[in-house]
């Protein structure tokens, strides 16, 4: 997992039309700001505890949570677990957590121990759990039966076993069912190991249970492949035996297999669309790679992906040049468009131009229309995980996404190096990058906002930036894929003379004008619309009668439709006539982007941010 080191500064990857002088000015301002401000984008709120470890002896990573939907009176209950290991070699287990109040509080329901015997058992390492609820009767197993697949891989690194358990009482008790696949460990082969990794359960178009996973057992011809097998009876028997040999057709099906012997496709997850299409997401690691996230589609229930196993799919890259690296997880949401939207989480975020980590590394979720093959958009995750390699805490590794039934909000869960013992499995709910959007900064604080420079806090439903400086301190929310919308919010200048809102913002970074998009706000007694693209181009303005008072709230409304942007300002709570202008940007370089707040050469506060269709 070639993570490298986050760079303190990076080159701008903006359109060539940006003037060199503007870029140099922005870089100079960013450098000056960095002398007094932390480098990189700030993490937003840290999330709530899904599980807090008892001591540093516990290793945490890789969460999975399901919401029961086929279990009668228990429907709506959340059941979850995570990777769990001990650092001192004592036996570990999967800890099963549950919530009956939609994640507000969590309790340990039970633990699931190692059922295997012999050398290195009971194991000290329980990896890559996956929870699945049967949506219908399969074989002798009724709908609502829970399955738990996990990889028992002792720290001696000589063996990996996919173990399957089942529960018929909503996770309170578990029965060992079988060993699904068996491999070597993570050492001993030319490219690292001969193990099996990362089981993922779903249902194919024939109504069969399907298990997708990563397989190193074909070395040296292939460092790793992606494959799946199917079950006609809910996981009791499978088309491939534990050693991968065929039990019944179709046996073990190869889904991704690179022609390069050193490529390592891995971490498969699958999203199924209402029309039956399936989308496979995975990383490709190996020599010269950064574990980039790829996707490809199947129209025959997973029998064939893309044009075949050697089709490596399409790399997930955003319109502003970001890509996910390491441990992707994909879901389909019914919200976001006529065909819904795909959402993709991952461990790291990099620039496609030079592989440097982006400012919003570890806290960006990718979004795309399932009917297009174009670039992805991105939205801030509900919280920003904190990384600390000394804490036995695999931060952001395979973050999990769980949507509500509408698809309008999602639960994001991952390990983070916070909490009383330096690591916890954290979880938080946020908007899934769809309209309408609202943030009152009260119930969820700064959840879903990513900050670039400055010092930010929330109190009493107010977001404030308190450091000031000339670094163009900004925070973004929403989706870089949003096009036409109306943004409303209250703005208060606390010091200085400039603060306002951002519309159609993308490619953000620290620096006075370090983004692509528009600023609409207060500036020296006026309301102003300006284009920012590494430089500042003022497009339109209007005087505010009596000027703008420091410490007073002003309500701003910005409406962007096509190439026309309207800006309105009114003293909050006042009956005074609003100040308004409309401007059509003939260059019109920015037709999509997120929303945000920004100050410059002063401090400011914001409240009651809403975004709706115009």
XYZ file of C-alpha atoms in Angstrom:
614
model
C 0.000 0.000 0.000
C 2.404 2.693 -1.234
C 1.082 5.548 0.893
C 4.216 7.715 0.969
C 4.333 11.003 2.854
C 1.842 13.843 2.486
C 3.516 16.820 0.793
C 3.426 20.198 2.523
C 2.953 22.067 -0.722
C 1.880 20.879 -4.167
C 1.588 22.255 -7.663
C -1.756 23.552 -8.795
C -3.455 21.320 -11.386
C -5.772 23.965 -12.831
C -6.677 24.920 -16.402
C -3.810 26.186 -18.523
C -5.567 29.536 -18.867
C -4.538 30.499 -15.357
C -2.021 33.293 -15.575
C 1.442 32.624 -14.250
C 1.458 35.815 -12.199
C -1.775 34.862 -10.438
C -0.447 31.393 -9.667
C 2.752 32.830 -8.199
C 0.765 35.256 -6.070
C -1.442 32.463 -4.754
C 1.593 30.329 -3.957
C 3.230 33.196 -2.070
C 0.098 33.808 0.008
C -0.193 30.088 0.762
C 3.437 29.991 1.858
C 2.982 32.961 4.195
C -0.180 31.430 5.638
C 1.581 28.111 6.225
C 3.967 29.788 8.666
C 1.139 30.194 11.167
C -1.355 27.529 10.074
C -1.252 23.730 9.862
C -0.485 22.207 6.451
C -3.205 20.477 4.452
C -6.968 20.434 4.828
C -8.275 20.203 8.374
C -10.310 17.199 9.405
C -13.923 18.027 10.209
C -15.675 16.592 13.296
C -14.056 13.342 14.557
C -17.195 11.185 14.558
C -18.869 9.217 17.339
C -17.642 5.970 18.859
C -18.907 2.760 17.293
C -16.363 0.887 19.444
C -13.586 2.229 21.662
C -10.848 -0.218 22.479
C -9.965 -1.024 26.089
C -6.195 -0.691 25.618
C -3.443 -0.240 23.064
C -3.152 -4.050 22.891
C -6.158 -4.062 20.549
C -5.667 -3.406 16.828
C -8.698 -1.932 14.999
C -9.575 -1.432 11.313
C -12.089 -2.247 8.532
C -15.638 -1.715 9.893
C -18.830 -3.198 8.497
C -22.392 -2.263 9.560
C -25.734 -3.497 8.194
C -29.302 -2.317 8.845
C -31.716 -5.230 9.206
C -34.425 -5.143 6.540
C -35.750 -8.734 6.344
C -36.055 -9.534 10.045
C -39.617 -8.592 10.972
C -39.863 -6.662 14.235
C -36.064 -6.285 14.330
C -35.990 -4.305 11.080
C -34.060 -1.083 11.431
C -31.638 -2.522 13.970
C -27.984 -1.877 13.157
C -25.501 -4.740 13.530
C -21.789 -4.215 12.980
C -18.270 -5.490 13.523
C -14.673 -4.713 12.513
C -11.179 -6.110 12.153
C -9.829 -7.067 15.559
C -6.420 -8.334 16.638
C -4.190 -8.400 19.701
C -0.635 -7.131 19.723
C 0.563 -9.540 22.419
C -0.521 -12.694 20.572
C -3.422 -13.650 22.834
C -6.622 -14.996 21.191
C -8.848 -12.410 19.523
C -12.431 -12.447 18.264
C -14.966 -10.512 16.222
C -16.866 -8.090 18.472
C -20.513 -7.797 17.370
C -22.017 -4.391 18.116
C -25.646 -3.335 17.785
C -27.811 -0.230 17.919
C -31.592 -0.010 18.190
C -31.685 3.808 17.908
C -30.140 4.161 14.445
C -26.605 4.576 15.721
C -27.149 7.074 18.534
C -25.894 4.481 21.048
C -24.105 1.140 20.671
C -23.793 -1.998 22.770
C -21.730 -5.164 22.439
C -24.158 -7.920 21.508
C -21.704 -10.824 21.632
C -18.275 -11.941 20.454
C -17.479 -14.609 17.841
C -14.470 -16.807 18.604
C -12.133 -18.891 16.451
C -13.779 -22.268 15.645
C -10.603 -23.705 14.106
C -8.143 -25.932 15.927
C -4.526 -26.921 15.532
C -1.325 -24.930 15.289
C -1.717 -21.122 15.636
C -5.317 -21.458 16.827
C -7.165 -19.831 18.481
C -5.970 -16.975 16.290
C -4.796 -13.569 17.447
C -5.931 -11.920 14.189
C -9.492 -11.670 12.824
C -9.417 -9.829 9.505
C -11.842 -8.492 6.864
C -15.297 -9.238 8.289
C -18.388 -9.005 6.136
C -21.979 -9.074 7.428
C -24.899 -10.027 5.193
C -28.631 -10.509 5.775
C -30.364 -13.044 3.524
C -33.091 -11.112 1.668
C -35.161 -14.259 1.014
C -35.282 -17.924 1.895
C -32.213 -19.711 0.536
C -32.135 -23.464 0.911
C -33.200 -24.214 4.469
C -32.222 -20.748 5.714
C -35.071 -18.237 6.109
C -34.989 -14.599 5.103
C -33.364 -12.560 7.831
C -30.645 -15.118 8.543
C -27.402 -13.248 9.178
C -24.105 -14.423 7.721
C -20.683 -13.347 8.933
C -17.679 -14.096 6.734
C -14.220 -13.359 8.072
C -10.580 -14.120 7.423
C -8.798 -15.876 10.277
C -5.103 -15.256 9.633
C -2.817 -15.822 12.653
C 0.167 -13.514 13.019
C 2.544 -16.332 12.037
C 1.393 -15.437 8.477
C 1.371 -18.995 7.183
C -2.362 -19.580 6.581
C -5.583 -17.760 5.727
C -9.074 -19.231 6.154
C -12.394 -17.707 5.171
C -14.754 -18.776 7.948
C -18.541 -18.458 7.680
C -20.896 -18.193 10.656
C -24.679 -17.764 10.693
C -27.173 -16.294 13.145
C -30.937 -16.831 13.264
C -31.597 -14.406 16.147
C -30.408 -11.092 14.667
C -26.804 -11.526 15.727
C -27.219 -12.506 19.380
C -25.795 -16.010 18.813
C -23.628 -17.386 16.000
C -23.057 -20.905 14.676
C -19.928 -21.914 12.792
C -20.999 -23.057 9.331
C -17.907 -23.856 7.273
C -14.497 -22.895 5.917
C -15.121 -21.348 2.496
C -11.647 -20.899 1.039
C -8.130 -21.601 2.322
C -4.820 -20.059 1.285
C -1.295 -19.583 2.445
C -0.289 -16.571 4.464
C 1.119 -13.166 3.600
C 4.730 -14.321 3.137
C 6.635 -16.868 1.077
C 5.596 -16.186 -2.521
C 7.481 -14.018 -5.059
C 5.109 -11.071 -4.710
C 4.224 -11.308 -1.047
C 2.000 -14.270 -0.262
C -0.382 -17.012 -1.364
C -3.399 -16.119 0.730
C -7.068 -15.374 0.201
C -8.345 -11.996 1.298
C -11.330 -9.638 1.651
C -14.546 -11.678 1.293
C -17.641 -9.803 0.072
C -21.156 -11.304 -0.092
C -23.974 -10.300 -2.435
C -26.795 -11.860 -4.512
C -26.502 -12.393 -8.275
C -29.226 -12.075 -10.914
C -30.173 -15.752 -10.489
C -30.885 -15.236 -6.812
C -27.773 -17.106 -5.714
C -25.456 -16.017 -2.945
C -22.114 -14.889 -4.388
C -18.792 -14.497 -2.586
C -16.172 -12.186 -4.149
C -12.590 -12.142 -2.878
C -8.910 -11.562 -3.655
C -6.798 -14.628 -4.451
C -2.998 -14.874 -4.444
C -2.873 -18.610 -5.147
C -2.057 -18.242 -8.866
C 1.457 -16.915 -8.369
C 3.873 -16.494 -10.038
C 1.773 -16.016 -13.206
C -0.501 -13.566 -11.350
C 0.415 -11.838 -8.115
C -3.287 -11.604 -7.285
C -6.652 -11.977 -9.014
C -10.265 -11.235 -8.173
C -12.666 -14.161 -8.273
C -16.063 -15.258 -7.054
C -18.052 -18.402 -6.355
C -21.779 -18.973 -5.844
C -24.095 -20.892 -3.539
C -27.612 -22.186 -4.274
C -28.512 -22.784 -0.602
C -27.554 -19.671 1.324
C -23.902 -20.530 1.799
C -24.106 -24.131 2.964
C -22.465 -25.445 -0.209
C -20.439 -23.536 -2.799
C -19.440 -23.924 -6.438
C -15.765 -24.005 -5.429
C -14.215 -26.104 -2.682
C -11.949 -24.531 -0.031
C -8.888 -25.127 -2.224
C -10.562 -23.395 -5.186
C -11.283 -26.550 -7.170
C -14.723 -26.893 -8.795
C -17.502 -28.381 -6.713
C -20.278 -27.584 -9.203
C -20.596 -25.142 -12.079
C -19.487 -22.419 -12.503
C -16.758 -23.254 -9.985
C -14.377 -20.398 -9.178
C -14.953 -17.559 -11.676
C -12.055 -15.192 -12.425
C -13.299 -11.603 -12.633
C -10.125 -9.463 -12.833
C -6.739 -10.823 -13.885
C -4.037 -8.479 -15.170
C -1.647 -9.377 -17.977
C 1.092 -7.891 -15.781
C 2.365 -10.515 -13.335
C 3.033 -7.874 -10.664
C -0.407 -6.219 -10.719
C -2.502 -6.996 -7.659
C -6.253 -6.389 -8.150
C -7.807 -6.532 -4.686
C -10.424 -5.394 -2.168
C -13.523 -6.197 -4.288
C -16.919 -4.715 -3.407
C -20.097 -4.807 -5.499
C -23.078 -2.474 -5.924
C -26.251 -3.734 -7.624
C -28.532 -1.347 -9.506
C -32.344 -1.746 -9.750
C -32.085 -2.766 -13.416
C -29.812 -5.685 -12.486
C -26.503 -4.175 -13.533
C -23.687 -4.786 -11.086
C -20.693 -2.496 -10.557
C -17.457 -3.946 -9.199
C -14.987 -1.653 -7.407
C -11.442 -2.704 -6.543
C -7.899 -1.436 -6.168
C -4.925 -2.358 -8.333
C -1.665 -2.402 -6.391
C 1.745 -3.617 -7.510
C 4.944 -2.309 -9.037
C 4.561 1.291 -10.226
C 1.047 1.583 -8.785
C -0.590 3.386 -5.861
C -3.486 0.954 -5.321
C -5.703 3.063 -7.597
C -9.458 2.435 -7.407
C -11.104 1.013 -10.544
C -14.635 0.015 -11.495
C -16.239 -2.113 -14.180
C -19.763 -3.285 -14.878
C -21.544 -6.601 -15.416
C -24.864 -6.917 -17.246
C -25.175 -10.690 -16.733
C -25.262 -10.976 -12.959
C -21.525 -11.146 -12.461
C -20.789 -13.925 -14.951
C -18.712 -11.454 -16.990
C -17.261 -8.122 -15.928
C -16.489 -5.631 -18.678
C -15.072 -7.474 -21.667
C -13.528 -10.200 -19.517
C -10.967 -10.818 -16.762
C -8.119 -8.990 -18.528
C -10.264 -5.847 -18.832
C -8.930 -3.818 -15.901
C -11.860 -1.414 -15.947
C -11.820 2.359 -15.552
C -9.874 4.292 -12.957
C -12.060 6.497 -10.739
C -10.870 10.088 -11.325
C -12.772 13.291 -10.533
C -13.284 16.244 -12.838
C -10.790 18.220 -10.711
C -8.070 15.582 -10.971
C -8.367 13.463 -7.826
C -8.313 9.673 -7.535
C -8.906 7.226 -4.728
C -6.058 4.989 -3.669
C -6.400 1.862 -1.500
C -9.358 -0.170 -0.206
C -12.359 1.184 -2.143
C -15.937 0.459 -1.030
C -18.876 1.079 -3.398
C -22.643 1.454 -2.898
C -25.568 2.496 -5.086
C -27.917 5.211 -3.801
C -31.478 5.835 -5.063
C -30.929 9.587 -4.533
C -28.952 11.998 -6.656
C -30.480 11.622 -10.124
C -32.980 9.741 -12.299
C -30.815 6.597 -12.066
C -29.547 7.312 -8.572
C -25.818 7.577 -7.986
C -22.792 5.442 -7.231
C -20.783 6.354 -4.135
C -17.198 5.225 -3.634
C -15.119 5.523 -0.464
C -11.426 4.787 -0.105
C -8.462 5.128 2.192
C -6.404 7.831 0.434
C -6.990 10.589 -2.115
C -4.287 11.632 -4.593
C -3.790 13.968 -7.540
C -3.827 12.189 -10.898
C -1.168 14.573 -12.237
C 1.630 13.653 -9.842
C 0.278 11.114 -7.281
C 0.721 13.593 -4.401
C -1.858 13.367 -1.639
C -4.669 15.918 -1.912
C -5.587 18.331 0.894
C -8.767 16.314 1.592
C -6.851 13.022 1.827
C -8.755 10.441 3.962
C -11.982 12.470 3.908
C -13.414 12.492 0.359
C -16.220 10.351 -1.055
C -16.559 9.955 -4.840
C -19.900 10.208 -6.672
C -20.950 9.300 -10.212
C -24.048 8.786 -12.330
C -24.278 5.043 -13.065
C -25.307 5.823 -16.654
C -22.176 7.788 -17.525
C -18.556 6.858 -18.029
C -17.359 10.408 -17.374
C -15.367 11.787 -14.446
C -16.490 11.403 -10.849
C -17.404 14.198 -8.442
C -16.548 14.246 -4.749
C -18.077 15.292 -1.455
C -16.518 15.566 2.023
C -16.988 12.525 4.243
C -19.126 13.061 7.377
C -15.941 13.183 9.457
C -12.198 13.284 8.932
C -10.296 10.322 10.429
C -7.068 11.114 12.271
C -3.994 9.073 11.349
C -1.295 8.009 13.809
C 0.881 5.023 12.808
C 2.036 4.548 16.410
C -1.450 3.707 17.697
C -2.064 0.196 16.209
C -4.946 1.802 14.353
C -5.407 1.328 10.609
C -7.041 4.686 9.968
C -9.361 4.937 6.935
C -8.575 1.383 5.795
C -11.616 0.196 3.810
C -14.088 2.766 5.173
C -17.688 1.582 5.160
C -20.771 3.282 3.680
C -24.325 2.534 4.842
C -27.153 4.509 3.222
C -30.549 5.198 4.709
C -33.565 3.910 2.772
C -33.948 7.180 0.852
C -30.279 7.385 -0.058
C -30.199 11.010 1.047
C -27.954 10.400 4.034
C -25.177 7.930 4.707
C -23.336 6.498 7.678
C -19.559 6.578 7.282
C -17.557 4.289 9.569
C -13.818 3.766 9.898
C -11.018 3.524 12.424
C -9.499 6.784 13.637
C -6.614 7.479 16.001
C -8.736 9.309 18.566
C -10.404 8.384 21.831
C -9.023 7.682 25.310
C -6.739 4.829 24.171
C -5.620 6.338 20.854
C -7.908 4.391 18.513
C -11.604 3.820 18.044
C -13.995 2.704 15.357
C -15.808 5.971 14.609
C -19.084 6.541 12.798
C -21.117 9.564 11.711
C -24.071 10.406 9.476
C -24.036 13.083 6.786
C -25.595 14.200 3.543
C -24.811 11.902 0.610
C -23.959 14.758 -1.718
C -27.524 15.403 -2.913
C -29.919 18.348 -2.898
C -31.576 19.793 -0.913
C -28.787 20.324 1.601
C -28.823 22.069 4.978
C -26.265 22.667 7.708
C -27.208 24.494 10.907
C -23.841 23.716 12.606
C -25.710 22.634 15.746
C -26.639 18.948 15.801
C -23.639 17.796 13.740
C -21.183 20.633 14.147
C -18.772 20.739 11.194
C -19.663 17.245 9.992
C -19.372 17.059 6.207
C -17.213 20.181 5.854
C -13.571 20.166 4.792
C -11.455 23.155 5.782
C -8.516 24.742 3.959
C -6.546 27.024 6.245
C -7.779 28.971 9.215
C -9.029 28.072 12.693
C -12.600 26.787 12.773
C -15.104 26.141 15.537
C -18.855 25.725 15.966
C -20.904 27.020 18.873
C -24.625 27.653 19.186
C -25.315 26.829 15.563
C -22.634 29.223 14.284
C -19.515 28.299 12.290
C -16.642 30.703 12.930
C -13.176 31.178 11.465
C -11.026 32.874 14.110
C -7.461 33.050 12.726
C -7.955 35.433 9.844
C -4.823 36.156 7.749
C -4.574 36.690 3.997
C -4.729 32.984 3.140
C -8.313 32.918 1.888
C -9.452 30.564 4.661
C -12.283 28.442 3.332
C -14.458 25.410 4.088
C -16.375 23.348 1.511
C -19.455 21.146 1.678
C -21.785 19.444 -0.782
C -20.739 17.939 -4.083
C -18.427 19.142 -6.833
C -21.006 17.639 -9.209
C -23.783 20.096 -8.303
C -24.726 22.343 -11.231
C -27.663 24.771 -10.928
C -28.692 25.654 -7.379
C -29.611 28.384 -4.894
C -27.329 28.863 -1.873
C -28.575 30.753 1.195
C -26.684 31.637 4.352
C -26.088 34.260 6.990
C -22.648 35.917 7.058
C -21.093 38.067 9.773
C -17.787 39.895 9.434
C -16.101 39.723 12.840
C -12.981 41.629 11.780
C -11.630 42.957 8.505
C -13.790 43.713 5.484
C -14.365 40.515 3.448
C -16.400 37.352 4.007
C -18.963 35.451 1.986
C -20.009 32.283 0.201
C -18.516 30.063 -2.495
C -20.484 28.522 -5.355
C -19.476 25.951 -7.982
C -16.214 25.366 -6.146
C -13.753 22.608 -7.023
C -9.996 21.905 -6.857
C -9.648 23.718 -3.502
C -6.452 24.252 -1.557
C -4.983 26.735 0.894
C -4.371 30.183 -0.559
C -6.298 33.381 -1.201
C -7.659 32.295 -4.600
C -6.761 28.605 -4.514
C -9.881 27.063 -6.001
C -11.916 26.988 -9.196
C -15.258 28.696 -8.659
C -17.041 31.881 -7.664
C -17.000 34.053 -4.541
C -20.181 35.954 -3.685
C -20.081 38.047 -0.548
C -19.251 41.174 1.361
C -16.214 43.275 0.507
C -15.523 46.778 1.799
C -19.142 47.870 2.060
C -20.281 46.184 -1.160
C -21.623 42.846 -2.296
C -19.291 41.359 -4.869
C -19.209 38.477 -7.345
C -15.711 37.328 -8.309
C -14.276 34.436 -10.270
C -11.412 32.540 -8.606
C -9.074 30.269 -10.561
C -5.712 30.801 -8.927
C -6.371 34.509 -9.397
C -9.163 37.003 -8.670
C -11.420 38.502 -11.346
C -14.169 40.773 -10.042
C -17.268 40.363 -12.201
C -19.981 42.544 -10.628
C -20.795 44.484 -7.467
C -23.378 46.668 -5.777
C -23.057 49.103 -2.877
C -24.763 48.257 0.418
C -26.624 51.387 1.642
C -24.988 52.546 4.830
C -22.099 50.129 4.353
C -21.472 46.786 6.036
C -21.288 46.801 9.819
C -18.783 44.626 11.651
C -20.470 42.168 14.012
C -23.842 42.296 12.213
C -25.484 39.413 10.347
C -26.318 39.685 6.635
C -28.385 37.165 4.739
C -26.858 36.248 1.361
C -28.588 34.387 -1.436
C -26.675 33.217 -4.520
C -28.520 31.648 -7.447
C -26.482 29.981 -10.192
C -28.306 28.833 -13.329
C -26.315 28.162 -16.459
C -23.839 31.008 -16.890
C -25.944 33.494 -14.915
C -25.404 34.155 -11.217
C -27.645 36.344 -9.081
C -26.549 37.710 -5.709
C -28.803 39.221 -3.045
C -27.883 40.671 0.354
C -30.151 41.826 3.194
C -29.354 42.706 6.821
C -30.649 39.686 8.761
C -34.029 40.374 10.313
C -34.311 43.728 8.569
C -37.175 45.008 6.463
C -34.786 47.077 4.366
C -34.937 46.497 0.606
C -32.449 43.857 -0.506
C -29.382 44.736 -2.543
C -29.328 42.608 -5.685
C -27.580 42.164 -9.005
C -27.412 39.518 -11.722
C -24.363 38.791 -13.837
C -23.826 36.511 -16.833
C -20.269 35.238 -17.049
C -19.565 35.053 -20.767
C -16.450 32.932 -20.201
C -18.531 30.571 -18.024
C -15.654 28.220 -17.064
C -17.347 26.764 -13.983
C -20.709 25.085 -14.441
C -20.467 22.617 -11.548
C -19.071 22.650 -8.048
C -19.597 22.487 -4.310
C -20.592 25.246 -1.913
C -18.449 26.862 0.732
C -17.645 29.757 3.027
C -14.575 32.009 2.879
C -12.979 35.001 4.577
C -9.931 37.073 3.652
C -7.779 39.485 5.725
C -10.120 39.121 8.663
C -12.372 36.744 10.595
C -16.011 35.830 10.086
C -18.958 33.608 11.049
C -21.740 31.799 9.177
C -25.034 30.122 10.039
C -28.127 28.551 8.432
C -26.526 27.265 5.234
C -29.055 25.745 2.816
C -28.809 24.673 -0.823
C -31.815 23.919 -3.028
C -32.741 23.535 -6.644
C -33.261 27.026 -8.126
